[in-house]
Amino acid sequence: MNFLQPIGRVFLAFLATVGCLATLAADDNLHPSEKVYTPWADTIVPLAESALLKEKTL
């Protein structure tokens, strides 16, 4: 069983590295440095806001 220890150690280090990279990527996507333009956002956002306002007034 001693031959599995180095393999497990490398695998766990790999998982830790992947986790750190995933966290970094998620943080970067949550706080973009530039405004991302999406053409559909100009249509969808006002519709969603008006629907929410209608729900609150009912």
PDB file of C-alpha atoms in Angstrom:
ATOM      1  CA  MET A   1       0.000   0.000   0.000  1.00  0.00           C
ATOM      2  CA  ASN A   2       2.967   2.314   0.362  1.00  0.00           C
ATOM      3  CA  PHE A   3       3.161   2.675  -3.412  1.00  0.00           C
ATOM      4  CA  LEU A   4      -0.263   4.378  -3.404  1.00  0.00           C
ATOM      5  CA  GLN A   5       0.812   7.168  -1.034  1.00  0.00           C
ATOM      6  CA  PRO A   6       2.839   9.164  -3.594  1.00  0.00           C
ATOM      7  CA  ILE A   7       0.051   8.804  -6.145  1.00  0.00           C
ATOM      8  CA  GLY A   8      -2.531  10.020  -3.630  1.00  0.00           C
ATOM      9  CA  ARG A   9      -0.287  12.876  -2.549  1.00  0.00           C
ATOM     10  CA  VAL A  10       0.132  14.065  -6.141  1.00  0.00           C
ATOM     11  CA  PHE A  11      -3.591  13.657  -6.815  1.00  0.00           C
ATOM     12  CA  LEU A  12      -4.577  15.663  -3.738  1.00  0.00           C
ATOM     13  CA  ALA A  13      -2.113  18.393  -4.665  1.00  0.00           C
ATOM     14  CA  PHE A  14      -3.642  18.448  -8.140  1.00  0.00           C
ATOM     15  CA  LEU A  15      -7.150  18.798  -6.686  1.00  0.00           C
ATOM     16  CA  ALA A  16      -6.008  21.629  -4.418  1.00  0.00           C
ATOM     17  CA  THR A  17      -4.468  23.450  -7.385  1.00  0.00           C
ATOM     18  CA  VAL A  18      -7.605  22.998  -9.477  1.00  0.00           C
ATOM     19  CA  GLY A  19      -9.694  24.322  -6.592  1.00  0.00           C
ATOM     20  CA  CYS A  20      -7.527  27.422  -6.288  1.00  0.00           C
ATOM     21  CA  LEU A  21      -7.712  28.042 -10.018  1.00  0.00           C
ATOM     22  CA  ALA A  22     -11.491  27.572 -10.019  1.00  0.00           C
ATOM     23  CA  THR A  23     -11.848  30.068  -7.166  1.00  0.00           C
ATOM     24  CA  LEU A  24      -9.678  32.567  -8.999  1.00  0.00           C
ATOM     25  CA  ALA A  25     -11.692  32.133 -12.204  1.00  0.00           C
ATOM     26  CA  ALA A  26     -14.996  32.514 -10.344  1.00  0.00           C
ATOM     27  CA  ASP A  27     -13.836  35.697  -8.593  1.00  0.00           C
ATOM     28  CA  ASP A  28     -12.614  37.107 -11.870  1.00  0.00           C
ATOM     29  CA  ASN A  29     -15.971  36.439 -13.526  1.00  0.00           C
ATOM     30  CA  LEU A  30     -17.933  37.921 -10.647  1.00  0.00           C
ATOM     31  CA  HIS A  31     -16.004  41.175 -10.749  1.00  0.00           C
ATOM     32  CA  PRO A  32     -15.166  41.898 -14.379  1.00  0.00           C
ATOM     33  CA  SER A  33     -12.806  44.757 -15.001  1.00  0.00           C
ATOM     34  CA  GLU A  34     -14.680  45.889 -18.109  1.00  0.00           C
ATOM     35  CA  LYS A  35     -18.376  46.242 -18.779  1.00  0.00           C
ATOM     36  CA  VAL A  36     -19.467  43.361 -20.942  1.00  0.00           C
ATOM     37  CA  TYR A  37     -21.987  44.433 -23.541  1.00  0.00           C
ATOM     38  CA  THR A  38     -24.801  42.051 -24.288  1.00  0.00           C
ATOM     39  CA  PRO A  39     -27.344  43.240 -26.845  1.00  0.00           C
ATOM     40  CA  TRP A  40     -30.201  41.345 -25.227  1.00  0.00           C
ATOM     41  CA  ALA A  41     -29.617  42.934 -21.818  1.00  0.00           C
ATOM     42  CA  ASP A  42     -31.013  46.250 -23.057  1.00  0.00           C
ATOM     43  CA  THR A  43     -34.318  44.486 -23.702  1.00  0.00           C
ATOM     44  CA  ILE A  44     -34.509  41.925 -20.915  1.00  0.00           C
ATOM     45  CA  VAL A  45     -33.500  44.085 -17.936  1.00  0.00           C
ATOM     46  CA  PRO A  46     -36.246  46.732 -18.333  1.00  0.00           C
ATOM     47  CA  LEU A  47     -38.847  44.003 -18.864  1.00  0.00           C
ATOM     48  CA  ALA A  48     -37.768  42.175 -15.734  1.00  0.00           C
ATOM     49  CA  GLU A  49     -37.741  45.387 -13.708  1.00  0.00           C
ATOM     50  CA  SER A  50     -41.234  46.335 -14.865  1.00  0.00           C
ATOM     51  CA  ALA A  51     -42.524  42.841 -14.073  1.00  0.00           C
ATOM     52  CA  LEU A  52     -41.048  43.060 -10.570  1.00  0.00           C
ATOM     53  CA  LEU A  53     -42.603  46.484 -10.042  1.00  0.00           C
ATOM     54  CA  LYS A  54     -45.988  45.167 -11.154  1.00  0.00           C
ATOM     55  CA  GLU A  55     -45.741  42.280  -8.675  1.00  0.00           C
ATOM     56  CA  LYS A  56     -44.952  44.661  -5.821  1.00  0.00           C
ATOM     57  CA  THR A  57     -47.933  46.887  -6.579  1.00  0.00           C
ATOM     58  CA  LEU A  58     -50.427  44.006  -6.771  1.00  0.00           C
TER      59      LEU A  58
END
